Backbone as a chain_set.jsonl record, in Angstrom:
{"seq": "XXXXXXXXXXXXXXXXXXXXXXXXXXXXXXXXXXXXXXXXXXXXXXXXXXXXXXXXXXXXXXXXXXXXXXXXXXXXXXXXXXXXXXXXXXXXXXXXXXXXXXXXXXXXXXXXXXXXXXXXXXXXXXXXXXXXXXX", "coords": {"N": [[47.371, 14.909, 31.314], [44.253, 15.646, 32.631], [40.513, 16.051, 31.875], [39.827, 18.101, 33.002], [41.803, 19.388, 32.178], [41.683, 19.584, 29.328], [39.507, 21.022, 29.455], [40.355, 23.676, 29.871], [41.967, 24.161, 28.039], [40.045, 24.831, 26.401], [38.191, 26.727, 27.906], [40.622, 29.274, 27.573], [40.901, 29.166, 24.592], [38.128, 30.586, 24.165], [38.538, 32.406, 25.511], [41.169, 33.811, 23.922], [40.182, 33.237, 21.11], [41.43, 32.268, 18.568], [41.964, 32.497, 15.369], [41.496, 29.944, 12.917], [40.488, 28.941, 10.432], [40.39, 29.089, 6.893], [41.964, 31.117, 5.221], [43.739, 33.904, 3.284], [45.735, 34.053, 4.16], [48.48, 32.413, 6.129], [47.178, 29.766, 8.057], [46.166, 30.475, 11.247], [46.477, 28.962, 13.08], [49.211, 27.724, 13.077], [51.087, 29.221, 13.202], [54.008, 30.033, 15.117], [54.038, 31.612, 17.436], [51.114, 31.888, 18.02], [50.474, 29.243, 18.496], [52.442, 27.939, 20.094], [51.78, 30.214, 22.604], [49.626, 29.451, 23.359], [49.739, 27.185, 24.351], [51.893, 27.51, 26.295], [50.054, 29.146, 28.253], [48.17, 26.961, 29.436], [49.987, 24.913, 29.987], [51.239, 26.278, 32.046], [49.011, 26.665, 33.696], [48.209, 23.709, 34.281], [50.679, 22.692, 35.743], [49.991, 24.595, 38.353], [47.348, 23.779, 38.903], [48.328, 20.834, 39.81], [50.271, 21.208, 41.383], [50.371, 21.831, 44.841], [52.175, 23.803, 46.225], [52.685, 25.665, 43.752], [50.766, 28.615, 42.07], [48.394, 29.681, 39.924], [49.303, 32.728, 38.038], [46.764, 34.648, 37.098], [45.953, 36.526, 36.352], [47.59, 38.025, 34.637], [47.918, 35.606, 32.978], [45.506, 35.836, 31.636], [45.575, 38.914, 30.269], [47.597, 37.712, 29.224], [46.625, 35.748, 27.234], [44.226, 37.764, 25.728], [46.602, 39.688, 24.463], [47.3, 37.723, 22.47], [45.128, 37.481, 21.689], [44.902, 40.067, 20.072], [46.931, 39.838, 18.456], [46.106, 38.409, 16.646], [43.997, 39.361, 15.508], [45.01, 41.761, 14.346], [46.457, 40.286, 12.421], [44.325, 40.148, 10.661], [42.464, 38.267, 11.163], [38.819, 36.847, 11.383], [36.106, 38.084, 13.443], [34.029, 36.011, 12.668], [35.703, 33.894, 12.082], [37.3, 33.521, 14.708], [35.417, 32.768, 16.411], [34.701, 30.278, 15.171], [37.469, 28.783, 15.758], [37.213, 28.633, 18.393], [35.375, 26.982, 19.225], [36.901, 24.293, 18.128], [37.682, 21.244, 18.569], [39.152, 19.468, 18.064], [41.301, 20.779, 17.646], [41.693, 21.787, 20.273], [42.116, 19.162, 21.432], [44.829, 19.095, 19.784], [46.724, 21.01, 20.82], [46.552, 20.192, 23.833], [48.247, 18.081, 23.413], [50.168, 18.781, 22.705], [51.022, 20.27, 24.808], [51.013, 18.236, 26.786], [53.447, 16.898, 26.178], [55.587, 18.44, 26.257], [55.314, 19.297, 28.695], [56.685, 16.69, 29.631], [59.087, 16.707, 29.023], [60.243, 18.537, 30.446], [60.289, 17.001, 32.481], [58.178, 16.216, 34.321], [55.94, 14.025, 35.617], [52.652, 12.34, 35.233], [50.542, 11.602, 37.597], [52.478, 12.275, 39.655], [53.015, 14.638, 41.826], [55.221, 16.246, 43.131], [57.311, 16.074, 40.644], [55.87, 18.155, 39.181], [56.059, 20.599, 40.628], [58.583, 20.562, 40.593], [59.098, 21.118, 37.702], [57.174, 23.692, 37.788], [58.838, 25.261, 39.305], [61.658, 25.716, 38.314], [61.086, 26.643, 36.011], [60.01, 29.126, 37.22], [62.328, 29.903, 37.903], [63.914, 30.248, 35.396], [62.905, 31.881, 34.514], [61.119, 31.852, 32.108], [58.295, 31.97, 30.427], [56.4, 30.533, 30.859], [57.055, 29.805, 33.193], [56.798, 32.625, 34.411], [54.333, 33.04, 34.742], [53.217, 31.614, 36.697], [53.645, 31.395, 40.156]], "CA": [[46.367, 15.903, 31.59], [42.699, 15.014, 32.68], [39.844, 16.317, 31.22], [40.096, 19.44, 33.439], [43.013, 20.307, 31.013], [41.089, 19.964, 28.007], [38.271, 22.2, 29.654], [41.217, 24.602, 29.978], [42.268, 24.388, 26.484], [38.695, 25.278, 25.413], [38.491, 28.293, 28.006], [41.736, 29.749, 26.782], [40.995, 29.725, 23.07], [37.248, 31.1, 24.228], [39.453, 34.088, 25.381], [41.723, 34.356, 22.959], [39.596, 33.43, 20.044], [42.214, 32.825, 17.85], [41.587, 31.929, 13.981], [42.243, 28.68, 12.336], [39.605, 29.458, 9.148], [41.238, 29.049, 5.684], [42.336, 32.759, 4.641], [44.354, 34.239, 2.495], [47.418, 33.969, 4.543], [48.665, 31.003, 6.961], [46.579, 29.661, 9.319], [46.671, 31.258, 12.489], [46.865, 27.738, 14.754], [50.138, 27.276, 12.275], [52.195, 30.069, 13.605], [54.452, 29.533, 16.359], [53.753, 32.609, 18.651], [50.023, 31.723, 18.747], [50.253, 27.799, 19.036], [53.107, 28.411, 21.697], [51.565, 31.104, 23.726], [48.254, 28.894, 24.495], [50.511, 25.619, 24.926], [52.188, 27.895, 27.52], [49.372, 29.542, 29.486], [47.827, 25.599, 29.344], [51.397, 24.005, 31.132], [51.677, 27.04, 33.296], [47.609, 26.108, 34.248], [48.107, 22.534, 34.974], [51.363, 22.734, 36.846], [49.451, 25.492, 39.12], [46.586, 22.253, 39.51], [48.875, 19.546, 39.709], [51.382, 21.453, 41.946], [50.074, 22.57, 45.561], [52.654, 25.185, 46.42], [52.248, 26.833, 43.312], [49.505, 28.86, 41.657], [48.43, 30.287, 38.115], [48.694, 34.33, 38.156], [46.032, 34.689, 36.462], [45.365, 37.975, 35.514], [48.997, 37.789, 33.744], [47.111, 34.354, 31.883], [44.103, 36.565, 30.725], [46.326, 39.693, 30.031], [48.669, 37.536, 27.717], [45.679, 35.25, 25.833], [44.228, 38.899, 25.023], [47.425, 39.971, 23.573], [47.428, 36.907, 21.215], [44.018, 37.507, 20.143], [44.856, 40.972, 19.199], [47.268, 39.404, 17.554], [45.236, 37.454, 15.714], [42.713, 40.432, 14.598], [45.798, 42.786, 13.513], [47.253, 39.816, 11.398], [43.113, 40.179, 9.564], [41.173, 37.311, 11.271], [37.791, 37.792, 11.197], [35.159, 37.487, 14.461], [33.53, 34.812, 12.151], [37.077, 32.706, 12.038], [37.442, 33.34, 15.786], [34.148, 32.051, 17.038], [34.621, 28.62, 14.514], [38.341, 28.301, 15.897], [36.974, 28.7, 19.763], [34.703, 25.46, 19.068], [37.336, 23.361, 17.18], [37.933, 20.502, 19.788], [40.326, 18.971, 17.692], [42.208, 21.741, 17.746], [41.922, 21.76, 21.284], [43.267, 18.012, 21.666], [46.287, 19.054, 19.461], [47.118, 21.586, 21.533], [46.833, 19.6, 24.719], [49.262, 16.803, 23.425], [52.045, 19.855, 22.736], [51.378, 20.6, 26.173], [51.611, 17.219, 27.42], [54.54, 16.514, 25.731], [56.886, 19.883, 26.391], [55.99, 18.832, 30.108], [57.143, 15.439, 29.931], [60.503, 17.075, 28.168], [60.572, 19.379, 31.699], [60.408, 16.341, 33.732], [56.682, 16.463, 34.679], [55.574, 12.746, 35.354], [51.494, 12.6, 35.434], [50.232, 11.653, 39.238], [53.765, 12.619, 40.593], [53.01, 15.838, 42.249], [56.363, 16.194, 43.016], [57.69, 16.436, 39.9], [54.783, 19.419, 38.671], [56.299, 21.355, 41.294], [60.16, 20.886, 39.946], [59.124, 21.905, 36.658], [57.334, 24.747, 37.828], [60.142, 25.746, 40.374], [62.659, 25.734, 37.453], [60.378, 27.422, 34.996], [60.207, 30.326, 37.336], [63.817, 30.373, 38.298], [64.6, 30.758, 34.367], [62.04, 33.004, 33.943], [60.343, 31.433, 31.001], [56.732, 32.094, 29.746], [55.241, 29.51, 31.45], [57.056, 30.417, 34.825], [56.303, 33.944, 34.348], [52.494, 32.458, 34.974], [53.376, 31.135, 37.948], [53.756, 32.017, 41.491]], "C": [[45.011, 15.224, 31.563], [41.505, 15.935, 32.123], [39.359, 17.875, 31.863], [40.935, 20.301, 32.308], [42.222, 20.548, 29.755], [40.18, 21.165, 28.626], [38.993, 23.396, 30.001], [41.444, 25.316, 29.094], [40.975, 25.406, 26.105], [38.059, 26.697, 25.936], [39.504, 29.411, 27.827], [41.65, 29.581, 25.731], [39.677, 30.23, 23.516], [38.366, 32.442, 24.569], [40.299, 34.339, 24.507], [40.881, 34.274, 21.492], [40.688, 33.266, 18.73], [41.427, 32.096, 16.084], [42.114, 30.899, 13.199], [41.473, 28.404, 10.447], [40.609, 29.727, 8.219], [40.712, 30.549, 5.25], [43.292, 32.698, 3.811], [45.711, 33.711, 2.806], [46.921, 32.593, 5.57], [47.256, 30.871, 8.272], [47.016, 29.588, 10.879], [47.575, 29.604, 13.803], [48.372, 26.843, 14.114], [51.219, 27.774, 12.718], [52.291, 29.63, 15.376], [54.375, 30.717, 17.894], [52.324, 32.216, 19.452], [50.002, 30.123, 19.399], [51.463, 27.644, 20.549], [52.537, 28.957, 23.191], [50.291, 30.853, 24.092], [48.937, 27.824, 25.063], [50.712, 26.393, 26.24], [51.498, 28.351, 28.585], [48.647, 27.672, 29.867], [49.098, 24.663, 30.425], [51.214, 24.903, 32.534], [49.677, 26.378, 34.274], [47.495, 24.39, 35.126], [49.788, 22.388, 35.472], [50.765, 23.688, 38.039], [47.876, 24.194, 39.576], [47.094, 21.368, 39.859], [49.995, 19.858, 41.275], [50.972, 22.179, 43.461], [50.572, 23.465, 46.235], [52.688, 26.265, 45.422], [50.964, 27.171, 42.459], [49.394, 30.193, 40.853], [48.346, 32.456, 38.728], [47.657, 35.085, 37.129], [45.506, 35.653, 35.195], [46.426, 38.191, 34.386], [48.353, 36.552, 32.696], [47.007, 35.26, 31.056], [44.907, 37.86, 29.879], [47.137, 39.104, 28.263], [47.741, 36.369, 26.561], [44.607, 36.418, 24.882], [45.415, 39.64, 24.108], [47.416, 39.132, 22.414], [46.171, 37.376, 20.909], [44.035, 39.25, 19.414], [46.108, 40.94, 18.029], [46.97, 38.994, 16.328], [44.368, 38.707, 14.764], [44.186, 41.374, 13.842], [46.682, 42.085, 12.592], [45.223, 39.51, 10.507], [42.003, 39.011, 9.941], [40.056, 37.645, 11.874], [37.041, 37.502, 13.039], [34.75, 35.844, 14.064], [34.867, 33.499, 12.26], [37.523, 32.689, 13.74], [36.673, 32.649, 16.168], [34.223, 30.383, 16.512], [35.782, 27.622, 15.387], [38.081, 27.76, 17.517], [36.424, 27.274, 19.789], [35.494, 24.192, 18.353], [37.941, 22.833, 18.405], [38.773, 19.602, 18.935], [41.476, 19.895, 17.784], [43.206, 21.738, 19.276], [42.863, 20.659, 22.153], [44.513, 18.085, 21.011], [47.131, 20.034, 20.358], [47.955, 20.678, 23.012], [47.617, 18.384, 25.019], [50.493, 17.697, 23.245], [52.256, 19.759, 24.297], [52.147, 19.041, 26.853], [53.13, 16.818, 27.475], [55.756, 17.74, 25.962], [56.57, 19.309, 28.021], [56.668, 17.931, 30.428], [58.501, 15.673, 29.957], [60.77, 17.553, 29.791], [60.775, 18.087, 32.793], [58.944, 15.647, 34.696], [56.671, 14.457, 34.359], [53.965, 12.725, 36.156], [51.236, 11.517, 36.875], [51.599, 11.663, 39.818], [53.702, 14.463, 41.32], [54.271, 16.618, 42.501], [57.595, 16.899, 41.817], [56.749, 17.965, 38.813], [55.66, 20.663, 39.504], [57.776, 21.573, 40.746], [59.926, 21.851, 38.944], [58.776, 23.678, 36.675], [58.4, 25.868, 38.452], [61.204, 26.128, 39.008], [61.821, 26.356, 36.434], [60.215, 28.94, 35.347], [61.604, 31.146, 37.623], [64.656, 30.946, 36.651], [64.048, 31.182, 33.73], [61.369, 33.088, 32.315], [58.684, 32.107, 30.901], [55.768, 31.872, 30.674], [55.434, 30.015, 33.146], [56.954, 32.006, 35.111], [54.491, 33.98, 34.56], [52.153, 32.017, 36.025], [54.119, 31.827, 38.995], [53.775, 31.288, 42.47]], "O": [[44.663, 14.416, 30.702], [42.077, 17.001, 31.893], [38.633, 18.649, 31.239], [40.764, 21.409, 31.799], [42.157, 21.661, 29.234], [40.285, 22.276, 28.105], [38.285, 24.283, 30.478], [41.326, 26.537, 28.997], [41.052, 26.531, 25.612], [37.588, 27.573, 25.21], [39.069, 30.554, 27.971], [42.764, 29.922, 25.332], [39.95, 31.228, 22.849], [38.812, 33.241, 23.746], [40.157, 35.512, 24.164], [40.948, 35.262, 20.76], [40.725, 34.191, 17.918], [40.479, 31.319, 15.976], [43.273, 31.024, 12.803], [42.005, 27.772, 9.534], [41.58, 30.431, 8.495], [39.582, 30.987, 5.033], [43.783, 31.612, 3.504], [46.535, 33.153, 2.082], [45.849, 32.022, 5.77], [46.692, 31.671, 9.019], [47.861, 28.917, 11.473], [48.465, 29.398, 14.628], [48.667, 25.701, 14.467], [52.269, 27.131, 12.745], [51.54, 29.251, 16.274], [54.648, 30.475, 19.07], [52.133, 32.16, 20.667], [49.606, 29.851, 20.533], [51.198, 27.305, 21.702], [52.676, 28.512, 24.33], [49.684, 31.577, 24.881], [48.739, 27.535, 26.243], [49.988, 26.155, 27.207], [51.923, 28.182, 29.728], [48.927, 27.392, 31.033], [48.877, 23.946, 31.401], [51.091, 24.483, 33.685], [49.552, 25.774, 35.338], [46.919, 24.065, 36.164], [49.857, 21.159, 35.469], [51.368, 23.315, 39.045], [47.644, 23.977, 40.765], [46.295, 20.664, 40.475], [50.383, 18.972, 42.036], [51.269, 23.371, 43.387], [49.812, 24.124, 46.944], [52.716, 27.455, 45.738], [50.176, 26.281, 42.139], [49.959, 31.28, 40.977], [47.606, 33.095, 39.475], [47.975, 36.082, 36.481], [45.049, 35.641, 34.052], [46.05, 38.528, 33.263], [48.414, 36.816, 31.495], [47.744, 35.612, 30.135], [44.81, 37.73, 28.659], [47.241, 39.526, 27.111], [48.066, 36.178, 25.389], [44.234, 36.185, 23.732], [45.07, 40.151, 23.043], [47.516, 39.691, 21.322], [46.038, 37.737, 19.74], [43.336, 39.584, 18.457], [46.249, 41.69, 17.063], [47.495, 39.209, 15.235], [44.248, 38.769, 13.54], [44.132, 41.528, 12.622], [47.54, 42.707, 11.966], [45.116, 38.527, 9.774], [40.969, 38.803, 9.306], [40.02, 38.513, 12.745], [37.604, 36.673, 13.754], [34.976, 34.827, 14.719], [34.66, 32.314, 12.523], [38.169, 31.685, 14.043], [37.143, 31.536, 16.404], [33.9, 29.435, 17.228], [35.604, 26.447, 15.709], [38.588, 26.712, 17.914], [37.067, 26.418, 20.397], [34.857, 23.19, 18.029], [38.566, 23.535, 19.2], [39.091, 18.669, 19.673], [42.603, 19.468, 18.036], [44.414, 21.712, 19.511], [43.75, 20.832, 22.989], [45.395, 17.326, 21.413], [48.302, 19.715, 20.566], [49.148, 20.512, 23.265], [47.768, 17.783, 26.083], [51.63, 17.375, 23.591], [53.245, 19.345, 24.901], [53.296, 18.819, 27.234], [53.817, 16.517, 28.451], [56.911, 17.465, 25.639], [57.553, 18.876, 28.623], [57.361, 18.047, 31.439], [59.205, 15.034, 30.739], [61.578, 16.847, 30.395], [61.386, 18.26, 33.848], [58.935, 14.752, 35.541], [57.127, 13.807, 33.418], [53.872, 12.992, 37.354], [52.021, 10.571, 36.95], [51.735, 10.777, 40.663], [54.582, 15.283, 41.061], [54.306, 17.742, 42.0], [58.41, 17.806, 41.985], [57.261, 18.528, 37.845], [55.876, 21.69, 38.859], [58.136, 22.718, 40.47], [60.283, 23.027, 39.002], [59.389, 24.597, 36.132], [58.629, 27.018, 38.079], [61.38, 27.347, 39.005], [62.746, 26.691, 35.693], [60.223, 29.85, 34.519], [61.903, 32.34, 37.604], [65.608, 31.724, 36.594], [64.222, 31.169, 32.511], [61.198, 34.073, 31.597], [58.318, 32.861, 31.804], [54.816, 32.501, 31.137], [54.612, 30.392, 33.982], [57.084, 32.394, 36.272], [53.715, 34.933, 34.489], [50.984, 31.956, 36.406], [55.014, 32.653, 38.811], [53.866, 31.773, 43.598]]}, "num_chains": 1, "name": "protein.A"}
């Protein structure tokens, strides 16, 4: 992923906002629904760049990084722990090495266009997450 991807990462937690701020309970970028369900709009994003027949559905993105952040507020995190987590660019590079790495697992080999397109092709055929993002 090129530095497009990171600037991906960082507008997808600006919309979701999620909370990584030491609370009471676990930290949010700990649990596997939220650290999953940005990895996944993030793969489904750069196979939809990488891949020129297919392309991100967007509104389905935005739709499902709003669900996580109301996630996030109805498991108690605050605005203040959203706004800190939105700016945590480490955060952002751990993210973007899950991603990297669950594509590599799919097959995905970086300047192979080719292979962006398998993965997504087979991501929507078994109606995953990620190919549920794609079109």
């Amino acid at each position: 992923m090129k530095n497009a991807s990171l600037g991906m990462f960082a507008a997808a937690m600006a919309v979701v906002g999620l909370a990584g701020a030491a609370t009471a309970q676990s930290a949010l970028k700990d649990e596997a629904r939220v650290r999953d369900g940005i990895v996944q709009v993030g793969m489904a994003y750069e196979i939809s760049e990488k891949c020129g027949s297919l392309s991100a559905r967007t509104f389905r993105g935005l739709t499902y990084l709003q669900e996580l952040k109301n996630y996030a507020l109805e498991r108690g995190y605050s605005n203040a722990e959203i706004d800190a987590y939105i700016d945590d660019k480490q955060e952002q590079r751990r993210l973007e090495r899950i991603a990297r790495q669950q594509l590599a697992q799919l097959g995905v080999v970086e300047g192979q266009e080719a292979t962006y397109c398998a993965a997504g092709r087979d991501q929507i055929a078994r109606d995953t997450r990620v190919g549920w993002l794609l079109r």
